Short mmCIF file of C-alpha atoms and ligand atoms in Angstrom, two decimals:
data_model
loop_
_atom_site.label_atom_id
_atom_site.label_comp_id
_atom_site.label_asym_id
_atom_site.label_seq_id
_atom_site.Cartn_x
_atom_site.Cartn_y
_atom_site.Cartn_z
CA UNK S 19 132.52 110.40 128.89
CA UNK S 20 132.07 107.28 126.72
CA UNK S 21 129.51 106.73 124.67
CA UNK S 22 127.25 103.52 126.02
CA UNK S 23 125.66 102.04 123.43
CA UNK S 24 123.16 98.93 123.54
CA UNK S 25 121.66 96.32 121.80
CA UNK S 26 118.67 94.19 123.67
CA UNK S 27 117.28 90.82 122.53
CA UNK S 28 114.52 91.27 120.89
CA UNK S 29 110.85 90.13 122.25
CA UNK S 30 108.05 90.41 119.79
CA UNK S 31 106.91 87.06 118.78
CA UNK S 32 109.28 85.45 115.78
CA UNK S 33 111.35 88.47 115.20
CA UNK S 34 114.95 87.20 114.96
CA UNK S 35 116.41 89.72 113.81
CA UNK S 36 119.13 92.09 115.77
CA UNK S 37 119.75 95.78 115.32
CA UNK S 38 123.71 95.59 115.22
CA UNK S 39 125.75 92.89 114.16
CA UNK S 40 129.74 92.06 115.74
CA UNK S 41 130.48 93.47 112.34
CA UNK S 42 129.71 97.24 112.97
CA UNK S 43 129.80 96.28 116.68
CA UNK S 44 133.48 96.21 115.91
CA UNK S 45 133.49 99.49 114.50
CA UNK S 46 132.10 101.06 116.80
CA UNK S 47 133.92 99.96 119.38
CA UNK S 48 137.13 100.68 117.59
CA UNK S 49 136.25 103.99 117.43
CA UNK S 50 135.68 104.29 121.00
CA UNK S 51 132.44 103.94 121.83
CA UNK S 52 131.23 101.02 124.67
CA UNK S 53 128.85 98.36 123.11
CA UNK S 54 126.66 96.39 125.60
CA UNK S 55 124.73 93.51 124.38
CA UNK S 56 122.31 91.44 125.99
CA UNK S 57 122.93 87.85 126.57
CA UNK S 58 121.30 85.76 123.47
CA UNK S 59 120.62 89.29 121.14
CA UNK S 60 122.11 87.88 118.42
CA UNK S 61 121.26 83.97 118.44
CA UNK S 62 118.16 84.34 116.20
CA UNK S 63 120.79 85.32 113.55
CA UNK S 64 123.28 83.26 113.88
CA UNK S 65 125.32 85.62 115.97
CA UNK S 66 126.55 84.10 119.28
CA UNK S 67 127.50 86.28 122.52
CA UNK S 68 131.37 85.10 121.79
CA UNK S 69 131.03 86.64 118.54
CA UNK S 70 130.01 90.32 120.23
CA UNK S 71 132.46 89.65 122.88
CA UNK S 72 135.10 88.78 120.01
CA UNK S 73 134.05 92.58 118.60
CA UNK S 74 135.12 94.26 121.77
CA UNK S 75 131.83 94.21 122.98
CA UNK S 76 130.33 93.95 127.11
CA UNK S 77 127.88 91.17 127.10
CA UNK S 78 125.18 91.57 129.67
CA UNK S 79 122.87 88.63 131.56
CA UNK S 80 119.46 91.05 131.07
CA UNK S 81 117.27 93.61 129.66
CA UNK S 82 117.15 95.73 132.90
CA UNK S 83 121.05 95.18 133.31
CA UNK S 84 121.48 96.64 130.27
CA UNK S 85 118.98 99.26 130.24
CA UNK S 86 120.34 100.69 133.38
CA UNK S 87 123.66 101.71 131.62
CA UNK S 88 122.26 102.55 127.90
CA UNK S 89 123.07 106.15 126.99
CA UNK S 90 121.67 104.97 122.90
CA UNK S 91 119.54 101.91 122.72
CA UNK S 92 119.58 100.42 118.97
CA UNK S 93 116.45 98.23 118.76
CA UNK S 94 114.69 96.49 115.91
CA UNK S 95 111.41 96.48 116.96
CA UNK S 96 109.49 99.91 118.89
CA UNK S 97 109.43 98.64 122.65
CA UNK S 98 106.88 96.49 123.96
CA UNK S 99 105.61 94.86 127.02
CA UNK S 100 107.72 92.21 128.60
CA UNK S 101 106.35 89.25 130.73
CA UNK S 102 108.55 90.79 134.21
CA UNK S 103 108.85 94.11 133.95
CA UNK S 104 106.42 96.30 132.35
CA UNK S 105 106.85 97.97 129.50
CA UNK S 106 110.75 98.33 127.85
CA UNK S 107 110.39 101.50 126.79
CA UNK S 108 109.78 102.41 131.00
CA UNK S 109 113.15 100.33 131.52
CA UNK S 110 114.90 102.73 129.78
CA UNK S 111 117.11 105.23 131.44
CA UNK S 112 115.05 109.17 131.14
CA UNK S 113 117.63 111.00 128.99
CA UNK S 114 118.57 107.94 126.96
CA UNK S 115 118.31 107.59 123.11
CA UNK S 116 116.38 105.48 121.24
CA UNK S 117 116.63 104.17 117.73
CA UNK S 118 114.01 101.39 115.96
CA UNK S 119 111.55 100.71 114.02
CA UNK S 120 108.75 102.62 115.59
CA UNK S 121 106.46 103.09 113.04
CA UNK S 122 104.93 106.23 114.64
CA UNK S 123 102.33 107.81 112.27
CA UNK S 124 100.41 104.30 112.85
CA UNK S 125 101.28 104.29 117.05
CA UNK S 126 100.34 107.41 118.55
CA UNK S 127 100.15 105.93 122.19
CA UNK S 128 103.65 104.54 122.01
CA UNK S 129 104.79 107.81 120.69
CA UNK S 130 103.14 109.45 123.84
CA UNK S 131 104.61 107.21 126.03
CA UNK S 132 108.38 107.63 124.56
CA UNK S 133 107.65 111.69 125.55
CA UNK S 134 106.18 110.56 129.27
CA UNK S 135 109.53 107.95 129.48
CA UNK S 136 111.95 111.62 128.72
CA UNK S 137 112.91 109.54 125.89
CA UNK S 138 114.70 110.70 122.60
CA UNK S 139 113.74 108.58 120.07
CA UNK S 140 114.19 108.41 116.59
CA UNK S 141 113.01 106.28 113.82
CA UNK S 142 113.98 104.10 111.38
CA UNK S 143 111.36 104.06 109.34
CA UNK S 144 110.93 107.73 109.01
CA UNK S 145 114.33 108.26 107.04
CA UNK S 146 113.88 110.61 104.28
CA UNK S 147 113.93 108.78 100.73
CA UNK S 148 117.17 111.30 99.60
CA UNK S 149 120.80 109.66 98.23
CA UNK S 150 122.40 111.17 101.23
CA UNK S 151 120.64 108.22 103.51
CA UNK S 152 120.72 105.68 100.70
CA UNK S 153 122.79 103.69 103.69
CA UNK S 154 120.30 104.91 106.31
CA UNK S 155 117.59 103.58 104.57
CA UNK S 156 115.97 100.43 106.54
CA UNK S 157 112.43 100.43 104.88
CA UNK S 158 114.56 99.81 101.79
CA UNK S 159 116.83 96.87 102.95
CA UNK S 160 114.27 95.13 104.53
CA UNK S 161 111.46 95.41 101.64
CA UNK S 162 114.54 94.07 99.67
CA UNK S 163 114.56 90.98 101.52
CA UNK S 164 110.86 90.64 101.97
CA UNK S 165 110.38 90.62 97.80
CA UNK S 166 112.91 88.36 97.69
CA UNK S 167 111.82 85.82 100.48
CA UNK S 168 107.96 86.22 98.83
CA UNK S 169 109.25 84.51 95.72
CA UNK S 170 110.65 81.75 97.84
CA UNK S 171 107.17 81.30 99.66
CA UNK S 172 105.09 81.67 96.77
CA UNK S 173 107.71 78.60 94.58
CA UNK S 174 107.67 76.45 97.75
CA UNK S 175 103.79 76.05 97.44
CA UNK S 176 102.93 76.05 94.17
CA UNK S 177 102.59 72.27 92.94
CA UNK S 178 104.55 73.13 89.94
CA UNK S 179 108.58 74.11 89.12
CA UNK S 180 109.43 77.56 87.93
CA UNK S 181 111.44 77.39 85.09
CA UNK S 182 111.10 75.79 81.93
CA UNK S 183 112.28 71.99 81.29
CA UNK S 184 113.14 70.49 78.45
CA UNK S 185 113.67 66.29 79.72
CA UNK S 186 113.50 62.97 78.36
CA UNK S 187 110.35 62.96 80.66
CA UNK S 188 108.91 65.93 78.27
CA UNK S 189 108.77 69.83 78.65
CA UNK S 190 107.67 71.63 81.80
CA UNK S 191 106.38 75.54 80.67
CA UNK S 192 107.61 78.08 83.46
CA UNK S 193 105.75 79.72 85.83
CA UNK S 194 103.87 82.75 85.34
CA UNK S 195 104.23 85.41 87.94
CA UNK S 196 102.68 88.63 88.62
CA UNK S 197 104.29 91.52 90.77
CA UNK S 198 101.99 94.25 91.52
CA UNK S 199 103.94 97.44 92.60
CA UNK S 200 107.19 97.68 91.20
CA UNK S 201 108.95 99.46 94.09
CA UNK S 202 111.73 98.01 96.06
CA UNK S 203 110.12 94.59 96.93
CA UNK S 204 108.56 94.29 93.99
CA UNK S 205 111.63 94.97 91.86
CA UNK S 206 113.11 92.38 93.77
CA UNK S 207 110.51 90.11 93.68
CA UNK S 208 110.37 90.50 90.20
CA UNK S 209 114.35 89.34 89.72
CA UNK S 210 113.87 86.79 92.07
CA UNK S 211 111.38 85.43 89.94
CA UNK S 212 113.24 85.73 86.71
CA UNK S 213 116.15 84.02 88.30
CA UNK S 214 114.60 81.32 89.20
CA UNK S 215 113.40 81.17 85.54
CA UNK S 216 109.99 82.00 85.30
CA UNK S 217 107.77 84.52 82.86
CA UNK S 218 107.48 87.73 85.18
CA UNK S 219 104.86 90.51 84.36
CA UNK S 220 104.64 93.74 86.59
CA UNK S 221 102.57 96.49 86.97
CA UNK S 222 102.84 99.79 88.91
CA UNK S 223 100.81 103.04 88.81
CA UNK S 224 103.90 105.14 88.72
CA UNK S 225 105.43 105.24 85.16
CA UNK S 226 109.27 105.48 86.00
CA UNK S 227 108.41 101.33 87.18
CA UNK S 228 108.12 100.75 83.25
CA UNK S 229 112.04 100.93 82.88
CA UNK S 230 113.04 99.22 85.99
CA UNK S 231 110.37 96.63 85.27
CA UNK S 232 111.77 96.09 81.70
CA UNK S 233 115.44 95.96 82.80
CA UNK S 234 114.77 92.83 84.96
CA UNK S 235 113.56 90.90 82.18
CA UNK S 236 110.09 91.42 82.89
CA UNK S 237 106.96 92.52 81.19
CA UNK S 238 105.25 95.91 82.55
CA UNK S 239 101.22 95.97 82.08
CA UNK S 240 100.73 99.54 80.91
CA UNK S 241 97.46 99.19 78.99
CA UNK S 242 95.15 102.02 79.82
CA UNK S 243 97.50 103.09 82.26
CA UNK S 244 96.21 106.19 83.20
CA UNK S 245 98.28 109.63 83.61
CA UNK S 246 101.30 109.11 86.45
CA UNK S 247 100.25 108.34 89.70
CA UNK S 248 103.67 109.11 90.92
CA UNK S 249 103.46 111.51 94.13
CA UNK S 250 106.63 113.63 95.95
CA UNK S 251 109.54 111.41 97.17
CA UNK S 252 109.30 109.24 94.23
CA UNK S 253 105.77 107.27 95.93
CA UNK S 254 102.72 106.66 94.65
CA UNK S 255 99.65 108.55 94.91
CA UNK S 256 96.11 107.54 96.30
CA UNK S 257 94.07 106.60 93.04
CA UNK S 258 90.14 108.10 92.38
CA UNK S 259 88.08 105.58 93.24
CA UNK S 260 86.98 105.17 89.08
CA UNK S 261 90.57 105.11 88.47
CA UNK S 262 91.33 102.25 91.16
CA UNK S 263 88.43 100.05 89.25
CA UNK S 264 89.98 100.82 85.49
CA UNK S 265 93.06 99.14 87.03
CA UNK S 266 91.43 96.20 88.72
CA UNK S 267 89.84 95.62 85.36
CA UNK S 268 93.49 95.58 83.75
CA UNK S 269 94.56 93.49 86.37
CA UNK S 270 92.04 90.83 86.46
CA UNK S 271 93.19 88.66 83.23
CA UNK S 272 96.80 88.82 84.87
CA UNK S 273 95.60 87.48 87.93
CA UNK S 274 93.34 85.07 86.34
CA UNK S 275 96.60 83.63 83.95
CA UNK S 276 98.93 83.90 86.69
CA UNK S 277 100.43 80.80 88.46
CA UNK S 278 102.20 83.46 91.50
CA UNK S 279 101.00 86.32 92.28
CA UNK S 280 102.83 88.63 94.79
CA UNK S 281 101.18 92.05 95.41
CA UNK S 282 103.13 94.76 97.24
CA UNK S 283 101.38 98.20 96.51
CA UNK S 284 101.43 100.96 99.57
CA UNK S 285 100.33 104.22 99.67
CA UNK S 286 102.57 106.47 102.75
CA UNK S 287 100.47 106.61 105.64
CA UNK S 288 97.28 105.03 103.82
CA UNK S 289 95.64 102.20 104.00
CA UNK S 290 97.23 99.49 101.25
CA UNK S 291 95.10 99.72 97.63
CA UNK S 292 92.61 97.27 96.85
CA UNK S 293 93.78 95.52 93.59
CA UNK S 294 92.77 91.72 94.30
CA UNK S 295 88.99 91.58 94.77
CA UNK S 296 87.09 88.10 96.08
CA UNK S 297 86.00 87.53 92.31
CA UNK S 298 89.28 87.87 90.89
CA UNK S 299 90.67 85.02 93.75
CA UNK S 300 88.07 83.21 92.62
CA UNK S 301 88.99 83.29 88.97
CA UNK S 302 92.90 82.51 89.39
CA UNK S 303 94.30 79.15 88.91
CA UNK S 304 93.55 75.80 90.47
CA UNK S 305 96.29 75.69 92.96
CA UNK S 306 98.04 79.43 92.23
CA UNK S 307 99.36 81.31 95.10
CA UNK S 308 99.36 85.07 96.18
CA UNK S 309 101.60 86.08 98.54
CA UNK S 310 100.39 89.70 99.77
CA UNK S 311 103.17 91.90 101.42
CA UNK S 312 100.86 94.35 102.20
CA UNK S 313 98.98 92.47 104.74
CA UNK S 314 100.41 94.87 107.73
CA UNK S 315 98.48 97.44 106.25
CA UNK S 316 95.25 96.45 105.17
CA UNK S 317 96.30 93.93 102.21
CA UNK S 318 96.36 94.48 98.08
CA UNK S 319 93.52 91.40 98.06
CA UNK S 320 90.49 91.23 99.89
CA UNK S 321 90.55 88.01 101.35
CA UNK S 322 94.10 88.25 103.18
CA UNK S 323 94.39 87.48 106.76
CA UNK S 324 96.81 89.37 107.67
CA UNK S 325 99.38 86.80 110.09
CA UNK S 326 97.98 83.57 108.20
CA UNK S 327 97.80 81.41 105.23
CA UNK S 328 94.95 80.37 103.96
CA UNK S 329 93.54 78.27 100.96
CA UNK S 330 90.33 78.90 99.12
CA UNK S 331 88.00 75.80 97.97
CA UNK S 332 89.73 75.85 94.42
CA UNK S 333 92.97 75.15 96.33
CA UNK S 334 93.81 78.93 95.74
CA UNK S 335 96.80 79.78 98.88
CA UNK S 336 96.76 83.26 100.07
CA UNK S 337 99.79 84.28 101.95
CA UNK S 338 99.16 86.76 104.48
CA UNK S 339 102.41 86.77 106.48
CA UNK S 340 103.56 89.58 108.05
CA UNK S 341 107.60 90.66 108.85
CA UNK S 342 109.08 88.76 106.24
CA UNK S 343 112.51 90.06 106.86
CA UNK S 344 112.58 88.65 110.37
CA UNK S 345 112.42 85.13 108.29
CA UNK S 346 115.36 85.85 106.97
CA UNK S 347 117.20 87.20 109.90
CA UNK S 348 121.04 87.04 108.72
CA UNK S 349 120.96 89.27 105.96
CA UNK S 350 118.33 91.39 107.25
CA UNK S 351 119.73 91.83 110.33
CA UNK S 352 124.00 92.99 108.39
CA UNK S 353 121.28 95.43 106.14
CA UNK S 354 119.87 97.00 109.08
CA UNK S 355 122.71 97.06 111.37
CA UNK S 356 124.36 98.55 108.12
CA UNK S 357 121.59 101.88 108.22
CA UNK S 358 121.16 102.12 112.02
CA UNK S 359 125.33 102.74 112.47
CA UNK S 360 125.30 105.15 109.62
CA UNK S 361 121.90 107.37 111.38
CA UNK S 362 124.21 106.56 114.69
CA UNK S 363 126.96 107.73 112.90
CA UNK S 364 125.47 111.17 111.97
CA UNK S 365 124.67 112.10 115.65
CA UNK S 366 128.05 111.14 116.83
CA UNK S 367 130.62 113.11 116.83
CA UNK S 368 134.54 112.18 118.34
CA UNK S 369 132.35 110.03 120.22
CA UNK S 370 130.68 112.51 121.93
CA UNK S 371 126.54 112.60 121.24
CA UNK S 372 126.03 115.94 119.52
CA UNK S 373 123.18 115.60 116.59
CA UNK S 374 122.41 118.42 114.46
CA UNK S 375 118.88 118.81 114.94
CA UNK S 376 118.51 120.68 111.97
CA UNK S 377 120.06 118.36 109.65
CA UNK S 378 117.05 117.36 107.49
CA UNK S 379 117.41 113.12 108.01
CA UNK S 380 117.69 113.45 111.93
CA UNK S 381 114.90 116.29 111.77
CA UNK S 382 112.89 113.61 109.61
CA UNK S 383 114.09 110.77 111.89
CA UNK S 384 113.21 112.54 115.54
CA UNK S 385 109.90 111.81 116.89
CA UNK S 386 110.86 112.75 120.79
CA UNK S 387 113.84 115.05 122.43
CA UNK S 388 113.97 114.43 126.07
CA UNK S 389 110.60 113.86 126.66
CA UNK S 390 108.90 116.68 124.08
CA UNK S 391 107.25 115.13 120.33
CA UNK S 392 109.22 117.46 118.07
CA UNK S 393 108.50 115.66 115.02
CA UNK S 394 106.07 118.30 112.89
CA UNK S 395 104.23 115.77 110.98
CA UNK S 396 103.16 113.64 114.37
CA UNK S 397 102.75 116.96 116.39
CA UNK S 398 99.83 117.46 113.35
CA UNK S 399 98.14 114.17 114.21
CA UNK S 400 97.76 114.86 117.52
CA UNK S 401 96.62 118.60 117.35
CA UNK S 402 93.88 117.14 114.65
CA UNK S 403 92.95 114.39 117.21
CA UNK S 404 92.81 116.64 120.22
CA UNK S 405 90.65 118.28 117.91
CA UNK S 406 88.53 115.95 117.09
P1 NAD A 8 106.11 101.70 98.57
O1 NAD A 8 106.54 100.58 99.46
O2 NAD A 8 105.48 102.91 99.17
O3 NAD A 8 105.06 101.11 97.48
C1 NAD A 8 105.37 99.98 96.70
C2 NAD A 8 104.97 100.22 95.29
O4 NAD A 8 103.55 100.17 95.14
C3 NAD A 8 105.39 101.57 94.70
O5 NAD A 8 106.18 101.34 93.55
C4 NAD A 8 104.06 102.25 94.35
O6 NAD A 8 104.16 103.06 93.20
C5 NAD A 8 103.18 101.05 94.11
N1 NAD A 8 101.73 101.31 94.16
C6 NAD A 8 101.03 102.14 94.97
N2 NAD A 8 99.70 102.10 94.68
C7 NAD A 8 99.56 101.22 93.66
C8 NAD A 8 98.44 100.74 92.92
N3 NAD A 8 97.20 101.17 93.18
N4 NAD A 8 98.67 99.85 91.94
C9 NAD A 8 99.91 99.41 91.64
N5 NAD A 8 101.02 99.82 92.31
C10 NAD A 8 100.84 100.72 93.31
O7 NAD A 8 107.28 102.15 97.63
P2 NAD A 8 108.86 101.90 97.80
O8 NAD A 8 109.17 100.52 97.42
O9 NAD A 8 109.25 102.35 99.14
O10 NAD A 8 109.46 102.86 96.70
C11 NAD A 8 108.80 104.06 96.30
C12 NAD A 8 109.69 104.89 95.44
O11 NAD A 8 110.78 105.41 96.17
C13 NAD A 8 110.29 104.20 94.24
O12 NAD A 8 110.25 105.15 93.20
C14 NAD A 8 111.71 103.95 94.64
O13 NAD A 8 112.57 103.85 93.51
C15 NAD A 8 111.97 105.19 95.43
N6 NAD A 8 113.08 105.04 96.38
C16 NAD A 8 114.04 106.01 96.39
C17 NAD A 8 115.10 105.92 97.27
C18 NAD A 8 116.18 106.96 97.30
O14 NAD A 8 116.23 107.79 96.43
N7 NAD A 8 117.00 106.98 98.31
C19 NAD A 8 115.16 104.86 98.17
C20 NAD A 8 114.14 103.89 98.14
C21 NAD A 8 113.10 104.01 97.25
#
């Protein structure tokens, strides 16, 4: 039988974005599978339902339309309520495959209610950090964008140009700009930055940054670093609570020099690391900006709202915005298309569904198998809850 595969507009609030674009649509297609995609999926990035239909693909009027054929259901965001009919991921065929973001160390009851819906779901944000799923890798491609769209923000309110001038009207200095956590959307912060000609510095508590840091152009802030914070899978490490405030002490004459400062340290399946504190937004700049991409999780500085901007009496903006990558929903959405056909692509075989469960990205990836949570790390959570 052929493989039904489908792509549903997405309906959380401002996300644009669309898991599969007519580009890999087509290839899919091509090699036999059935693509059904909802009426409008792709308008939010450019993509119109003649450009699926162009790709070989079936477009379909509505969710529950397509939902009723879906043997895999590629998704951007994990399944929410809709307005008419209940919850998507209850629309959803029992048997059928899932693939999204689902983000399921931080959503336990949505990870219960995949195993209640006989779901199989796997996630996108769970793909191991190994070369093999270098193309797999969505967290990657998306913080990518997000350090790169953070710049933008950050440039488009500060009151001043970024790189340096030299005009019969006089000299303009550049822009100072600080990047704290040099991982992928920092590093890409960080050449954003450079490109658009400003004086970058970054910092990181993992040592290997240094290089990377370096190679952009950039200046890496390693006095009193301490000894390597740098944990298995090439992430950082929680800090000791004396070694956090050593750090924020570093920090603090960056911040207070800095015209931008974008701050996007994480810790896996932590709450983000304090390294802006009220008295250090106090100290920074008449009309500087800090964009913080860790506002999802808790924020880098203390006075983020996570979902807002907002401006301090010295005319200090703090960007708290969250999904970035939906603002930039083009490229975002050809990156992730890219990984979610290549996991697709490892389950699939002559276009028949037949995963290897025991190949270590779709063991990583699988959070549900018809209705069961097989994913060991999650199946830990909720033994220590129930236990709690
Ligand atoms: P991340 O999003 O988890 O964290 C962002 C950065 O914040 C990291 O560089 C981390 O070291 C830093 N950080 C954490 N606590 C900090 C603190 N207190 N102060 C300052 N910085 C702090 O990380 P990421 O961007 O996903 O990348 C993590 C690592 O994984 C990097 O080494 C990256 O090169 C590597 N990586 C490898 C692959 C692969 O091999 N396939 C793919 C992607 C990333």
């Amino acid at each position: 039988m052929t493989l039904k595969i489908a792509v549903p507009k997405e309906i959380t609030h401002d996300e644009n974005r669309v898991a599969l674009v007519p580009r890999d649509a087509e290839r899919l297609t091509r090699s036999g599978m059935e693509v059904f995609v909802e009426s409008g999926a792709g308008l939010g990035a450019d993509y119109t339902d003649g450009d699926y239909e162009k790709a070989g693909a079936t477009v379909v009027p509505n969710a529950s339309d397509l939902y009723g054929v879906a043997d895999v259901i590629l998704k951007v965001q994990k399944p929410t309520e809709t307005e008419a009919s209940g919850h998507e991921s209850e629309m959803m065929r029992q048997g059928a495959v899932l693939i999204a973001l689902l983000d399921p160390l931080r959503n336990p009851s949505l990870v219960s209610r995949l195993a209640d819906c006989k779901l199989t779901s796997f996630s996108m944000d769970m793909v191991p950090r190994i070369t093999r799923s270098q193309e797999m890798d969505a967290l990657s491609s998306q913080s990518t964008v997000a350090g790169y769209k953070a710049v933008l923000m950050a440039a488009n309110r500060l009151g001043r140009m970024m790189p340096m001038m030299v005009t019969a009207a006089g000299s303009i200095i550049p822009a100072k700009v600080l990047v704290l956590g040099a991982g992928v959307a920092g590093l890409q912060a960080i050449a954003t930055a450079r490109r658009l000609g400003a004086v970058v510095k970054g910092f990181d508590v993992r040592a290997a940054a240094k290089e990377q840091v370096e190679s952009l152009g950039a200046e890496f802030i390693d006095e009193h670093l301490q000894e390597d914070a740098e944990a298995e899978g090439g992430y950082a490490r929680e800090l000791s609570g004396d070694q956090q405030e050593r750090n924020r002490q570093v920090i603090h004459r960056h911040v207070q020099e800095s015209d931008i400062v974008i701050t996007t340290a994480l810790i896996p399946g932590r709450p983000a690391p304090l390294l802006v504190t009220k008295e250090m937004v106090g100290d920074m700049k008449q009309g500087a900006v800090l964009v913080d991409l860790a506002a999802e999780t808790g924020g880098n500085c203390e006075l983020t709202e996570p979902g807002e901007i907002v401006q301090t009496d010295k005319g200090v903006s703090l960007i708290g915005l969250t999904n970035l990558p939906a603002t930039v929903p083009v490229h975002a959405s050809e990156m992730y298309s890219r990984n979610i056909s290549k996991l697709l692509g490892l389950m699939v075989q002559d276009n028949q569904w037949s995963p290897d469960y025991e190949d270590e990205i779709l063991d990583a990836t699988c959070i549900t198998r018809e209705g069961e949570i097989v994913h060991s790390r999650i199946k830990e959570q909720f033994r220590d809850q129930a236990a709690t």
